[in-house]
Every structure is written in structure tokens, then in C-alpha cells.
XYZ file of C-alpha atoms in Angstrom:
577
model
C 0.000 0.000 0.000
C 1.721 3.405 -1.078
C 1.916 5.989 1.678
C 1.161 8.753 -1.020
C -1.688 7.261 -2.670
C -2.678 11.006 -3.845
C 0.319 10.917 -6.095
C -0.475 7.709 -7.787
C -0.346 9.939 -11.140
C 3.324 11.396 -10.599
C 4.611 7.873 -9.888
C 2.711 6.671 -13.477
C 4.383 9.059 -15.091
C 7.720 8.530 -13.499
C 7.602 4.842 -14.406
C 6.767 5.345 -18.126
C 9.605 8.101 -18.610
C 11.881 6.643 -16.497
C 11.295 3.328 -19.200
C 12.177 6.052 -21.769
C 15.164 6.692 -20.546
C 16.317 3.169 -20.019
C 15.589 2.714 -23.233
C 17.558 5.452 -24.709
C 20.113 4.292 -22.406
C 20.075 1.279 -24.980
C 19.626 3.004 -28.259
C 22.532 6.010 -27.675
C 25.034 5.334 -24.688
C 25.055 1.162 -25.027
C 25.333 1.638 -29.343
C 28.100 3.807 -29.359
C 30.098 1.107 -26.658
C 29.900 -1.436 -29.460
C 30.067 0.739 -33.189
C 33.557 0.080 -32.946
C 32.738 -3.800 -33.098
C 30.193 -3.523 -35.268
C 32.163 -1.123 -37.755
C 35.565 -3.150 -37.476
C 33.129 -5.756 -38.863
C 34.481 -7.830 -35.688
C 30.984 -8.715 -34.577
C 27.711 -8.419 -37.063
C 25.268 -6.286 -36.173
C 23.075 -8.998 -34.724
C 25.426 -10.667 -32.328
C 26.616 -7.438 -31.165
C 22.717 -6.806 -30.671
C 22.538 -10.079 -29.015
C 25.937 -9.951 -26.857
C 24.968 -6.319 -25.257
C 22.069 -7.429 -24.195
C 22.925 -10.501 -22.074
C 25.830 -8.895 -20.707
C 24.333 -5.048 -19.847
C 21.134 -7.241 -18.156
C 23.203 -9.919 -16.435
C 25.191 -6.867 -15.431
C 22.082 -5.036 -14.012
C 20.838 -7.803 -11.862
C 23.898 -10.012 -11.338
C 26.487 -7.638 -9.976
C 24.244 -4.522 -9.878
C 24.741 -1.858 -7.520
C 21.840 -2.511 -5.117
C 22.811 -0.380 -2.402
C 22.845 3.221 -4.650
C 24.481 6.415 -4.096
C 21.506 7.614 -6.283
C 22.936 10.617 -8.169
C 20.001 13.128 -6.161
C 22.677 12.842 -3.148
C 25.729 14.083 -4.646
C 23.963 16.858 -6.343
C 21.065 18.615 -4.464
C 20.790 19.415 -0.728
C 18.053 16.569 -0.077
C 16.974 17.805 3.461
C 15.366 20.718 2.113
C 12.707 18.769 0.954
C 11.926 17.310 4.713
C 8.948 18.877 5.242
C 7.455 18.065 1.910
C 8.673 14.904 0.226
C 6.523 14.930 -2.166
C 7.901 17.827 -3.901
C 11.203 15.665 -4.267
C 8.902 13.347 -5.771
C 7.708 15.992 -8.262
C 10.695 17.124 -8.925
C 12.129 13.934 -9.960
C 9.595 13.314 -12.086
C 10.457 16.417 -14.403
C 13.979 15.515 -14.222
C 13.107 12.213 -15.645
C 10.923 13.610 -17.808
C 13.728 16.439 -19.325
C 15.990 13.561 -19.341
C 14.198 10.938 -21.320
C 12.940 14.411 -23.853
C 16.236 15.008 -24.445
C 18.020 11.897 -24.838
C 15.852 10.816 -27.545
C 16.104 14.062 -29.339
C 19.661 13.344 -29.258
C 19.461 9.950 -30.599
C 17.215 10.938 -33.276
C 19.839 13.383 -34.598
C 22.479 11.068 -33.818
C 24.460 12.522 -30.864
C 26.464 10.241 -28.984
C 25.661 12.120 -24.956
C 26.131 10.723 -21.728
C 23.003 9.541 -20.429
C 24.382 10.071 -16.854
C 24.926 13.548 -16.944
C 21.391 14.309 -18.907
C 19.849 12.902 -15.901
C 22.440 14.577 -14.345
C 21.058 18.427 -16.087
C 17.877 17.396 -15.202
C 18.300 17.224 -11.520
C 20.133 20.335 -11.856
C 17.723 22.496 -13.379
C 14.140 21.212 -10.863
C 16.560 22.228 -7.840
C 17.134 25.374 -8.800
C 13.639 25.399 -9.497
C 12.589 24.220 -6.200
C 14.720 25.334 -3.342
C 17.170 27.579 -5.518
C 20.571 27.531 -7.146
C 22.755 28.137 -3.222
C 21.076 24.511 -2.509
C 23.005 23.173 -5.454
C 26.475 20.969 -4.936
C 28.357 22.776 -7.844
C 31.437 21.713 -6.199
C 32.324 18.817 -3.852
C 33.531 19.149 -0.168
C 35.539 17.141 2.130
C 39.016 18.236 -0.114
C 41.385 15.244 -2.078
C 40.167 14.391 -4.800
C 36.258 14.012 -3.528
C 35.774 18.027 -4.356
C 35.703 16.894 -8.024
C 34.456 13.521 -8.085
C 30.880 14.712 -6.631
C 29.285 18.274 -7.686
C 27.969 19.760 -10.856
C 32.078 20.381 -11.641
C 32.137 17.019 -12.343
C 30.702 17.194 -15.823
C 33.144 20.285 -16.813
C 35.863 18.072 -15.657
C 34.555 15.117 -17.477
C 34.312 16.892 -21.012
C 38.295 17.045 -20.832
C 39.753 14.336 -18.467
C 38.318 11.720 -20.169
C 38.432 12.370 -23.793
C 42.216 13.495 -23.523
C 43.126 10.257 -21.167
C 41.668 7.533 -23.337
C 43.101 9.006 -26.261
C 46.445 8.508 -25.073
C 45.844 5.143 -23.720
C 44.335 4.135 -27.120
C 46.998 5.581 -29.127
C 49.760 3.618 -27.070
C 47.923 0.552 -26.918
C 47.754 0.660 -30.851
C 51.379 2.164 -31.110
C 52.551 -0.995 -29.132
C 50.556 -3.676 -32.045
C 51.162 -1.070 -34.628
C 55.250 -1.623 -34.094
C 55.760 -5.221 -32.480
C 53.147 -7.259 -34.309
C 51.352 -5.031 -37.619
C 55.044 -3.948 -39.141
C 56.778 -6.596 -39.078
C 57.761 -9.232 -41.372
C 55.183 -12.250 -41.620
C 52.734 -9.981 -38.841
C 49.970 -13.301 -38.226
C 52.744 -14.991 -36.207
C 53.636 -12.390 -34.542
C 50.043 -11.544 -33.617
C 49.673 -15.790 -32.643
C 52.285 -14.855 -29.681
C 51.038 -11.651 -28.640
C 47.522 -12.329 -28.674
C 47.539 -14.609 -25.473
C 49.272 -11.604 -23.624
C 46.810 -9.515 -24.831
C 44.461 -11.448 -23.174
C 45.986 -11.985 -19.752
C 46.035 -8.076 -19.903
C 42.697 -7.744 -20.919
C 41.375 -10.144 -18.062
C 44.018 -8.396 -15.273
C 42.415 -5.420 -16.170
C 38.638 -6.367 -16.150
C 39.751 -7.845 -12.662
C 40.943 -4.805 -11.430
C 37.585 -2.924 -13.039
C 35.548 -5.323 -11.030
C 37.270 -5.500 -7.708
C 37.180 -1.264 -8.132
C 34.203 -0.605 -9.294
C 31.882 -3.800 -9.582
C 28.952 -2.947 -8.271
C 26.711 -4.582 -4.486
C 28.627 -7.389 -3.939
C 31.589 -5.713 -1.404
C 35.049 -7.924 -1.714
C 36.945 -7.769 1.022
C 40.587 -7.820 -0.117
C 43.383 -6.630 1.465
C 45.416 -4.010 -0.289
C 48.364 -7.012 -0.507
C 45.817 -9.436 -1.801
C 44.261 -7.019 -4.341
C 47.208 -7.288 -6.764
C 47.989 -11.547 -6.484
C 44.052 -11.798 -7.004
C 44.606 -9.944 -10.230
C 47.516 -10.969 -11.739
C 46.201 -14.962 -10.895
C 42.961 -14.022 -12.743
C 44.864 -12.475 -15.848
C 47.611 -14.849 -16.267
C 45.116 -17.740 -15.782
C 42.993 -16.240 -18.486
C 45.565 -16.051 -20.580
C 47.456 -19.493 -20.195
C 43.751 -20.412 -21.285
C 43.838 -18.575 -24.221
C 47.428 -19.813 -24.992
C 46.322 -23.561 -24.714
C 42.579 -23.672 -26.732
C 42.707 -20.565 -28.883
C 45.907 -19.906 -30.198
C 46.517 -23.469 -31.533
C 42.864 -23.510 -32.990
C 43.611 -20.129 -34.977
C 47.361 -21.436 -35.617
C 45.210 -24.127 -37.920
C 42.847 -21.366 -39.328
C 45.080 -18.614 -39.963
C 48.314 -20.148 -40.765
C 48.152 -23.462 -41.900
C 45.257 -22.263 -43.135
C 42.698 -25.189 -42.468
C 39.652 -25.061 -44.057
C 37.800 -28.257 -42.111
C 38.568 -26.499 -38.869
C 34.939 -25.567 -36.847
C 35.070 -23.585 -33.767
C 34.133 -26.493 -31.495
C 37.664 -27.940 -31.969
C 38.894 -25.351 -30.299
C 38.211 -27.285 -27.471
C 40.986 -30.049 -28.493
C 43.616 -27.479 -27.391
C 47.005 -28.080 -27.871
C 46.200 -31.107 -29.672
C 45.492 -29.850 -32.907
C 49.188 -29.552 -33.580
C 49.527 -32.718 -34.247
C 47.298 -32.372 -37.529
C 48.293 -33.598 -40.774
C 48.419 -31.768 -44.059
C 45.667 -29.818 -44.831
C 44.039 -31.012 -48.211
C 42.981 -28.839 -51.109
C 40.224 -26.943 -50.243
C 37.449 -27.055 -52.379
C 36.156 -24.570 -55.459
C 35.114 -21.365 -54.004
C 35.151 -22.104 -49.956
C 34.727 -18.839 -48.591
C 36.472 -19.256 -44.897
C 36.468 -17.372 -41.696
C 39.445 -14.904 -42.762
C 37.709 -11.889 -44.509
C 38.575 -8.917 -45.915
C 38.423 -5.968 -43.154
C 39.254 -3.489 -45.544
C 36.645 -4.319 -48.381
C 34.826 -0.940 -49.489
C 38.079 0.991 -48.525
C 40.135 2.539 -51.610
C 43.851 3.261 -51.200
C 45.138 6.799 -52.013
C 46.388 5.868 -55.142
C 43.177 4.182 -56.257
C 41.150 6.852 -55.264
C 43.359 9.630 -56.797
C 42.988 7.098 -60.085
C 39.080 6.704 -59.033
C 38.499 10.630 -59.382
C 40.808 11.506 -61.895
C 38.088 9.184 -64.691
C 35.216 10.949 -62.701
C 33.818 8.493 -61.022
C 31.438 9.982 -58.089
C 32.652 8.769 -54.563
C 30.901 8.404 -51.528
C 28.022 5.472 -52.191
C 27.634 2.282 -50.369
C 28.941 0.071 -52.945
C 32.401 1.428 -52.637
C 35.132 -0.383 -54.060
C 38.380 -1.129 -51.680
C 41.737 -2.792 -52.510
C 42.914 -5.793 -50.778
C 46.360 -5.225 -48.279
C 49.106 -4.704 -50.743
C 52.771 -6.647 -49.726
C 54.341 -3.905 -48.717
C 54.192 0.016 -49.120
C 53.269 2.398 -46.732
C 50.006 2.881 -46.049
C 49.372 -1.043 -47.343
C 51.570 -3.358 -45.304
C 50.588 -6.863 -45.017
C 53.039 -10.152 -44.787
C 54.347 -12.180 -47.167
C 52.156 -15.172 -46.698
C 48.942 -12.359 -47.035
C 47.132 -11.972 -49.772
C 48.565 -10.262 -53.145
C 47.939 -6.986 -54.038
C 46.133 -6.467 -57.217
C 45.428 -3.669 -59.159
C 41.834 -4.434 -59.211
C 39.920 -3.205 -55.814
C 37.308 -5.492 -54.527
C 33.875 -4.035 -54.285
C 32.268 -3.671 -50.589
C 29.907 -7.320 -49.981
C 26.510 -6.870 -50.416
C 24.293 -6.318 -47.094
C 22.670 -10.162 -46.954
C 19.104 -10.032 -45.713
C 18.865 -11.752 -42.679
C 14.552 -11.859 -43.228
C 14.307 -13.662 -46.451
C 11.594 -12.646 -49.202
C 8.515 -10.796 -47.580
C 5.574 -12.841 -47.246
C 2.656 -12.929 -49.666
C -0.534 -11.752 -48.104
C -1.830 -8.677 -46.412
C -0.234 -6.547 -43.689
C -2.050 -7.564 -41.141
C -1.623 -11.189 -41.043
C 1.001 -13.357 -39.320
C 3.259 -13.784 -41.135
C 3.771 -10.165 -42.895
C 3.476 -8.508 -39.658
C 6.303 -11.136 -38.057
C 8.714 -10.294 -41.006
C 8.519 -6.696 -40.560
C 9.331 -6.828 -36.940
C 12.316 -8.533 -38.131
C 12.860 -6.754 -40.548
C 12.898 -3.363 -38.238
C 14.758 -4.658 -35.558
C 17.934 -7.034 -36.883
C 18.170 -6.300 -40.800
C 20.575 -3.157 -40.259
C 23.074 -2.411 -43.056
C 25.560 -0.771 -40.114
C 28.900 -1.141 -41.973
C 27.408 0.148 -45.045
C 25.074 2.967 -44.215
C 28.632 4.717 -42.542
C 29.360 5.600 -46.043
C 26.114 7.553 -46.915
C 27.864 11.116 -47.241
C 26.684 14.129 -45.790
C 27.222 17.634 -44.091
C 28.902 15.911 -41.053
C 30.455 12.877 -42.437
C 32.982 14.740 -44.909
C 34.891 13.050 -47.484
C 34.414 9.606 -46.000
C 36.513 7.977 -48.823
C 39.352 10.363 -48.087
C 39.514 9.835 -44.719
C 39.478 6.449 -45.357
C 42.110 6.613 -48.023
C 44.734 8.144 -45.529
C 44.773 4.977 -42.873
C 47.206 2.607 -43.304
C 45.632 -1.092 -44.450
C 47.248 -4.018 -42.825
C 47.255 -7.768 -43.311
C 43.896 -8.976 -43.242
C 45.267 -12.053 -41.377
C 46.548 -10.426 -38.442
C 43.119 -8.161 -38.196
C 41.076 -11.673 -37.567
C 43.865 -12.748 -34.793
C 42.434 -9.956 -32.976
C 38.707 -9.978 -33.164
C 38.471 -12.191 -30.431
C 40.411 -9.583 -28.449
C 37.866 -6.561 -29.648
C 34.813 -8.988 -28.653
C 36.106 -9.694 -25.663
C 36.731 -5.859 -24.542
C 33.265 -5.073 -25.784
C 31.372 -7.704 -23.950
C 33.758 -6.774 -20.687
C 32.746 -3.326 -20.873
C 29.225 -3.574 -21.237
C 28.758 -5.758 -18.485
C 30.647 -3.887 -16.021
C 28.292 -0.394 -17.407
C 25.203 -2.593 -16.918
C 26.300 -2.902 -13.438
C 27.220 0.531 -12.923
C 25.688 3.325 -14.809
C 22.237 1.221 -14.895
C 22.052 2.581 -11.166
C 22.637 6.412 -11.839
C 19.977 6.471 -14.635
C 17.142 5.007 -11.817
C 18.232 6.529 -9.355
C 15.912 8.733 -9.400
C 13.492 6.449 -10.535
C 13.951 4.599 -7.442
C 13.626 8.186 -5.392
C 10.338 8.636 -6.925
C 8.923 5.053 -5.926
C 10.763 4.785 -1.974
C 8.995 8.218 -1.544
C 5.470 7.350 -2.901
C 5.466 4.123 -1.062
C 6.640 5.510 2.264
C 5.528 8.846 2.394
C 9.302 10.238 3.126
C 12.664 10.900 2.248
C 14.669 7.831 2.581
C 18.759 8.899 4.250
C 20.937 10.686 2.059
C 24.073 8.622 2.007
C 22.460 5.002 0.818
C 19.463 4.015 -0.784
C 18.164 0.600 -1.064
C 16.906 -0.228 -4.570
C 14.970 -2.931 -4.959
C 15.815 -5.863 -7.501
C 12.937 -5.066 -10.050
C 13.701 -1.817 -10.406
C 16.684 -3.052 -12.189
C 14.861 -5.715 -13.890
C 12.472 -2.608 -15.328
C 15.563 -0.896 -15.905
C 17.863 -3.519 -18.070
C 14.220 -4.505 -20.144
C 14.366 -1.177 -21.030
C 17.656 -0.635 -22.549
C 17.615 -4.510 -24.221
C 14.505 -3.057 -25.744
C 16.523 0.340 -26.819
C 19.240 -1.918 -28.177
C 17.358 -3.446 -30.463
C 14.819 -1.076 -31.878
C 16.935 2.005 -32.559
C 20.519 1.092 -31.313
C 21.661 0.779 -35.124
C 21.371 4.866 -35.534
C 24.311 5.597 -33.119
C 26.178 2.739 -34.163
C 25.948 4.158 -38.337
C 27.148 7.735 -37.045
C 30.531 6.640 -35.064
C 32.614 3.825 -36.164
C 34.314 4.790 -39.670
C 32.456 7.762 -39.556
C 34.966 8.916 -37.383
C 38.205 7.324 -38.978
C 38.367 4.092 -40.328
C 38.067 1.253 -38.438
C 39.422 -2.220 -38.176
C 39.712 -5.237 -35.279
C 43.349 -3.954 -34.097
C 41.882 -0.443 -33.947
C 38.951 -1.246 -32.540
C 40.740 -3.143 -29.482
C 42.878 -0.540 -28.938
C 39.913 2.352 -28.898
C 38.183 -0.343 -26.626
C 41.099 -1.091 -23.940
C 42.234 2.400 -23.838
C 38.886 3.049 -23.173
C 38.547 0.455 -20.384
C 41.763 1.309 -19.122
C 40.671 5.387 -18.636
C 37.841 3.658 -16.487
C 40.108 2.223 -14.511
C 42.248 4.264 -13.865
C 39.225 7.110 -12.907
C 38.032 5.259 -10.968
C 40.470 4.244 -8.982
C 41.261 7.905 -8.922
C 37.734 9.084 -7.995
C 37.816 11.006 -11.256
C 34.602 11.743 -12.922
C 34.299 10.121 -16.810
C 31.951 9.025 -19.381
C 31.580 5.809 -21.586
C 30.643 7.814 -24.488
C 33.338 10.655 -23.758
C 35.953 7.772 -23.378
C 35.454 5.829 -26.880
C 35.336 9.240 -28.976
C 38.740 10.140 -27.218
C 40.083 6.832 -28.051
C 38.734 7.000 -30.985
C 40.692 10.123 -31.930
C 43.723 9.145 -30.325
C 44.248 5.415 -32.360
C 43.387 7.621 -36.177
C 46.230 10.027 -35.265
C 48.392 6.915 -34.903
C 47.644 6.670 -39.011
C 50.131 9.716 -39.116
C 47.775 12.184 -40.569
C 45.878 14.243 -39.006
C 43.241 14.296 -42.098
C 42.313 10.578 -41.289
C 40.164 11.799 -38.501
C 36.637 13.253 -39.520
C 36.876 16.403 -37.750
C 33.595 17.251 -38.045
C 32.173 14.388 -36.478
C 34.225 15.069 -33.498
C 32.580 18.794 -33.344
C 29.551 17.484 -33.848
C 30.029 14.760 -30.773
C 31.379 17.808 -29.140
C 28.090 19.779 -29.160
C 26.058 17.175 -28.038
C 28.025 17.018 -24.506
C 27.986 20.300 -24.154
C 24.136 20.738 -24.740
C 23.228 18.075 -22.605
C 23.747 19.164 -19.189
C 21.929 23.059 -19.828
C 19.405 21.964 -22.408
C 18.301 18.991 -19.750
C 17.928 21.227 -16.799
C 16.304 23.894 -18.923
C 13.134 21.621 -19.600
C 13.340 19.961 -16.329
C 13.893 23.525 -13.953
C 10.705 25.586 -16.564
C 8.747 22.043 -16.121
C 8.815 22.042 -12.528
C 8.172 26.075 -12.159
C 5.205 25.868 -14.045
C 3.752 23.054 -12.054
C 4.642 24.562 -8.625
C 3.737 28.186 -9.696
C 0.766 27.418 -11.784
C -2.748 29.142 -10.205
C -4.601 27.306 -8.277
C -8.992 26.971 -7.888
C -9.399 28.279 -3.990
């Protein structure tokens, strides 16, 4: 029985926006984690679609943080609201409202925000509205490094710490592949031995992100067992990487093996002990594809332009990596160059034919659900040119294209990253986004203020919330995904990793730090950082950047505007006496 039953109607209309922003919680800041994926053509579309949204749910509700520092505590003075709680409650509801408004304006028009700090604007702007801007943390207390991890500075802070970090992490993660493993002779084996470090890395580091920052489920380490307990988990990850993987993709990628299938993987080391691998048969098409396809080289574009042909459509053509040369270095063993680029692959329909029959029946209507929710042409919509995309085939032109070989050894890597990272923001920025959510129901059911410091959120409140962003995943995620990825710079599976680790390891490293970041802010920075690793400057689409740019810094004012005017009217508005 709710304690405010009068206020039935604000707690409706909290639960239906607050849905709407879970679910643009899935369509803009979940997308953007895995364009790079998606656009390295690491991961298709619908496995990506599939793979986010088992690990932000199981994230959510398996190591969710159920005790919340909801995000109304660290910004507005809460006991000012004591003697009427239900103002909080209204108040929440706008900023829920201006939240959810915004965000899907934002992925309409394709701007990768941070969904935290548009909930973030909107609690801003209804506590100015209701008890004034003096009641508002702009700046944290208590000294150290706490006066900028909590406070509206936080954001400010945010919009350069982490773009600038993760762009340096990126660029020296790539720097490191780019040198030891990508120019060097016969780069595949190379990549075989460095891909199982890679991975014991990868897993020390997601150990660290989880022991830091992994949501309800306190671990009680001491500061002497904190680093054995991570390097264990890495190098045990790793030695299992080392004794399953890397002789499985020895057999795929340089014996090249054609009857190899992914379950024997599971034969480990004993697939060394193969025998010859026999002719494969008229065109087998096998797991080693072309990263680069729809990407022209500078000299075949220059060629391209100079007989007039119009650039910038979907069926672009791209050359395969060339032996050697600069900005086409592959190994010997890769595949020839040729003078004649191979076109982009056609986008296969994952629906099959439409139906015969009306619209209404069965079957039509099932096929265009499908149809709307998994047959996305991702890699080849990021073509499409336009005011913000630029020259897409220039920018393209002016990254280096490496042996398609090595790309695949690290795909698992890239997958790996992605799936790491959107489990551990499933079990961490899922709680900022209901927070208030979850202020709006404790205060209608009990008819007060629950304490500042902690407050308990139940388990379905994360249930409602991770339905709603699976749902946002899959019915609109594919519009942030086409307007990152090579819209930015071109991508590929060794970029990708490197955007995605640097990206992971900025988290890290913030939070460990208490410094305040973004998902969103973190991948664009990396982003940036791995194209200027190409060596020019031009094969970064600076507009894009601008344009992400101007999303973050509308988010926060244009949030609190609708949520502070929203809340004025109501509380201001005449009233019959």
C-alpha cells in the first residue's frame, strides 16, 4: 500500500519516462560502446545486438549496484525537501521527464551524450527550481580528490579528463601492435604470440575494473591481496587462451585449415599434431575476410576521381592489403595486391523474401518486426555522405591497411573488450539512470525521504531498468552505431581493441582515482587518439568530433532547462481556492 496514494499519477508518469530513458540508455550510450565492433566488422550487427544485451542485463541484476548512491545525493541538498517529500517526488519526475525528452532528441539526430549527466542536467535544473541555485552541490567538499568527483564540476571536468586520457591510452595501446606485431615481417605470427598476452592483460584489467568498481557485492581484499588476485585471474585467463585458442587459430590462420569448426577449439594443444591440410574445395569462402573491403587506397582513389567516377556510395570499391608500401603493409604469406579493388559485400538479408498476403496477417506482420529490428546495413550505411560525415573515402584513403590475417587474430580480443565493458556499465551506470526512478517510488510508497548517504533499490527496479535498454538496443541502437565507427576514422579489429582497452583502461584508472568520466566521452577520445596513430591528421573526420562535441555540451543546460521551466510551471501554476 503506497503511503502517497494522492500521487499515484506522478509515480505513473515517473515509471513510463523513467522506461524512456532506459531505453535510450540502450539506443545512444550502449550503441556507441559497441560501433567500434560492429564497424571493425568484428561482430555483425546482430550478435553485437545479441551480446549487449545478455551482458548489460546480467550486469544489471547479477552484480548490480543494489545499495545506490543515487545521483540526487551528490547533487542537491536533499533535506530541504523534509517537510514536503513529495515535492522531491515531483521534482524527480520532471527531471526524468527532461531527461528521457532530451536523450531521444539526441538519438534521433544522432548525438552520442552521456546519459548520466542528462539525468544529471535534469536534476540540476528542478533544484534550482525548487529550493534555488545556493542549494546546489556545484562543487564537492571534504578536499582530495572528492571536491571533483561529486558536484555539478564534475561534468566540466569530465568533457576534458576523459576524452584526452583515453586518447592517449588508445593511441599507445595501438602504437605498441602497430610496431611489435602489424610492421613486421610475416605480422599473423607475430600476432599468434602476442595475442595470449593480450588477453591476460585484458582479463588483469577487467579484474581490477571489477574489484574497483563492480557494483553490491563488497570484496573484502586486502590491499596485498588485491594485486595476487589480479595478476592470478589475468595470467590464468591467458594461459587459457594460450592452450585452446591460439593453436585452434594457428590451424585457421596459418596453416590455413579449411575443415577447422570452432568447437575444436576445445581439443587445445592437440590440434598440432594435424596432418596436411588437403585442397580446399572450389570457391570455400572461410572465416578470414577482408576488413578493408569498401576501402580505396590513395592511389586508387586519386585514379578513381581523376576518370570521374562519383565517390561516396555504399557500394564502394576497396583494394585488398598490398605486400608492402606504406600505407598497405601486409606479410608475405597475405594476400597479393592487385590492381583491381574489390567491391564492398553486399548487405545479406537476414529476413528472407517478404511474405505474400496482407499486412495484417502473421506472417507479414512477423517479417517486418524482423525486418525493423535485426536487418541493419551498419557497416554500409557509414558511407552515406553528408554535411557531417565529410569526405568519407578520403579519410578512409589516408589509414594505413594491414594484413587482413593479423586483423582476424584480434577480433576475439575486440569482442572480448566489448562484452567486458558492457557488463561492467550494466552494473554501474544502470544505477545512476534510476536513481531517481527509485527516489520517486521509496517516496510514494513511504511517504518520506529515505537517508541521504544510501538508498536501497529494490531488484525489479533493475529488472524494469535492463528490459528497457535490451529493448533500446534493439529497436533504434543501429542509428548511433551508423554515425561513429568509420564515420569517425576508419576502423578495423586492431583499432577497434585498442579504442576499446584504452577506453577500459581510462575507467580504470578514474576510478580508482575518484575522477569523474563518461563511456561515451571515453570511446570518442580513443577514438581520436588510435586515427592520429595513421600519421595524418586528415584521417580523422573532424567534423564528427565537433559534432560529438556539441552534443556534450548541450546536454547538461538543455536537460535542466526543460526539467527547472517544467517544474516552475507546475509549482507556480494558479490554483482553484
Amino acid at each position: 500500500m503506497a503511503a502517497l496514494p494522492q500521487y499515484d499519477y506522478l509515480f505513473a508518469f515517473g515509471t513510463i519516462f523513467a522506461f524512456l530513458d532506459a531505453w535510450n540508455i540502450g539506443a545512444n550510450d550502449v550503441a556507441n560502446s559497441w560501433a567500434t565492433s560492429v564497424a571493425s566488422r568484428s561482430i555483425s550487427y546482430l550478435y553485437a545486438m545479441c551480446a549487449a544485451s545478455v551482458m548489460e542485463f546480467a550486469g544489471a541484476m547479477g552484480v548490480g549496484a543494489r545499495v545506490a548512491d543515487t545521483i540526487r545525493t551528490k547533487i542537491v541538498d536533499t533535506e530541504q525537501y523534509n517537510d514536503d517529500p513529495a515535492v522531491l517526488m515531483l521534482g524527480m519526475v520532471c527531471a526524468v521527464v527532461a531527461s528521457s525528452l532530451y536523450l531521444t532528441f539526441a538519438t534521433k539526430v544522432g548525438f552520442p551524450v552521456s546519459t548520466t549527466h542528462s539525468i544529471l542536467g535534469g536534476v540540476i535544473g528542478m533544484g534550482v527550481a525548487s529550493v534555488g541555485a545556493k542549494n546546489i552541490l556545484w562543487v564537492g567538499s571534504g578536499g582530495g580528490t572528492n571536491v571533483i568527483s561529486t558536484g555539478v564540476v564534475q561534468v566540466f571536468m569530465a568533457w576534458i579528463i576523459a576524452p584526452c586520457l583515453s586518447a592517449i591510452f588508445g593511441a599507445i595501446i595501438f602504437s605498441i601492435t602497430k610496431y611489435v606485431v602489424l610492421l613486421r615481417t610475416n605480422p599473423a605470427m607475430k600476432g599468434l604470440f602476442v595475442v595470449p598476452i593480450y588477453f591476460a592483460i585484458t582479463g588483469m584489467l577487467i579484474t581490477m575494473l571489477l574489484i574497483w568498481k563492480g557494483g553490491s557485492y563488497e570484496i573484502n581484499l586486502t590491499d596485498q591481496e588485491i594485486p595476487g588476485v589480479i595478476v592470478a585471474a589475468g595470467s590464468a585467463w591467458g594461459l587459457l587462451i594460450a592452450t585452446f585458442l591460439c593453436p585452434w587459430l594457428y590451424r585457421v590462420v596459418i596453416r590455413e585449415d579449411w575443415e577447422m569448426k570452432w568447437y575444436h577449439m576445445f581439443k587445445g594443444p592437440f590440434l598440432l599434431r594435424r596432418g596436411e591440410v588437403p585442397p580446399a574445395p572450389a570457391n570455400f569462402q572461410g572465416p578470414i575476410r577482408n576488413f578493408y573491403a569498401g576501402r580505396l587506397t590513395p592511389e586508387q582513389l586519386a585514379a578513381r576521381r581523376a576518370d570521374g567516377v562519383a565517390g561516396g556510395e555504399v557500394d564502394v570499391e576497396a583494394a585488398q592489403p598490398a605486400v608492402a608500401g606504406e600505407k598497405n603493409i601486409g606479410s608475405t604469406a597475405a594476400l597479393a595486391a592487385t590492381e583491381e579493388p574489390e567491391a564492398m559485400p553486399e548487405h545479406k538479408s537476414l529476413v528472407g523474401p517478404k511474405p505474400e498476403g496482407k499486412w495484417n496477417t502473421k506472417p507479414v506482420l512477423f517479417w517486418y518486426v524482423k525486418y525493423a529490428l535485426v536487418d541493419k546495413d551498419v557497416v554500409g550505411s557509414q558511407n552515406d555522405k553528408g554535411a557531417i560525415g565529410g569526405d568519407i573515402e578520403e579519410i578512409h584513403a589516408r589509414a594505413t591497411h594491414y594484413d587482413n590475417r593479423t586483423e582476424f587474430l584480434f577480433t576475439f580480443l575486440q569482442i572480448m573488450t566489448a562484452c567486458s565493458a558492457s557488463f561492467v556499465h550494466g552494473a554501474n551506470d544502470v544505477s545512476n539512470a534510476i536513481g531517481p526512478y527509485a527516489t520517486i517510488f521509496e517516496i510514494w510508497q513511504k511517504g518520506y525521504i529515505p537517508p541521504a548517504d544510501k538508498a536501497q533499490v529494490p531488484l525489479w527496479i533493475f529488472a524494469f531498468g535492463g528490459g528497457g535498454i535490451v529493448i533500446g538496443i534493439w529497436t533504434y541502437g543501429y542509428n548511433i552505431m551508423r554515425n561513429l565507427g568509420n564515420r569517425l576514422t576508419l576502423q578495423s579489429p586492431t583499432r577497434g581493441f585498442s579504442i576499446e582497452l584504452g577506453s577500459v583502461v581510462t575507467i580504470i584508472l578514474a576510478t580508482r582515482l575518484k575522477l569523474p568520466i563518461s563511456t561515451t566521452q571515453c570511446l570518442t577520445g580513443a577514438t581520436v587518439g588510435v586515427g592520429l596513430c595513421n600519421g595524418d591528421w586528415r584521417a580523422i573526420n573532424w567534423r564528427m568530433v565537433l559534432w560529438i562535441y556539441a552534443g556534450w555540451f548541450l546536454t547538461l543546460p538543455v536537460a535542466g532547462l526543460i526539467s527547472g521551466s517544467l517544474l516552475a510551471i507546475i509549482i507556480n501554476a494558479p490554483r482553484w481556492s
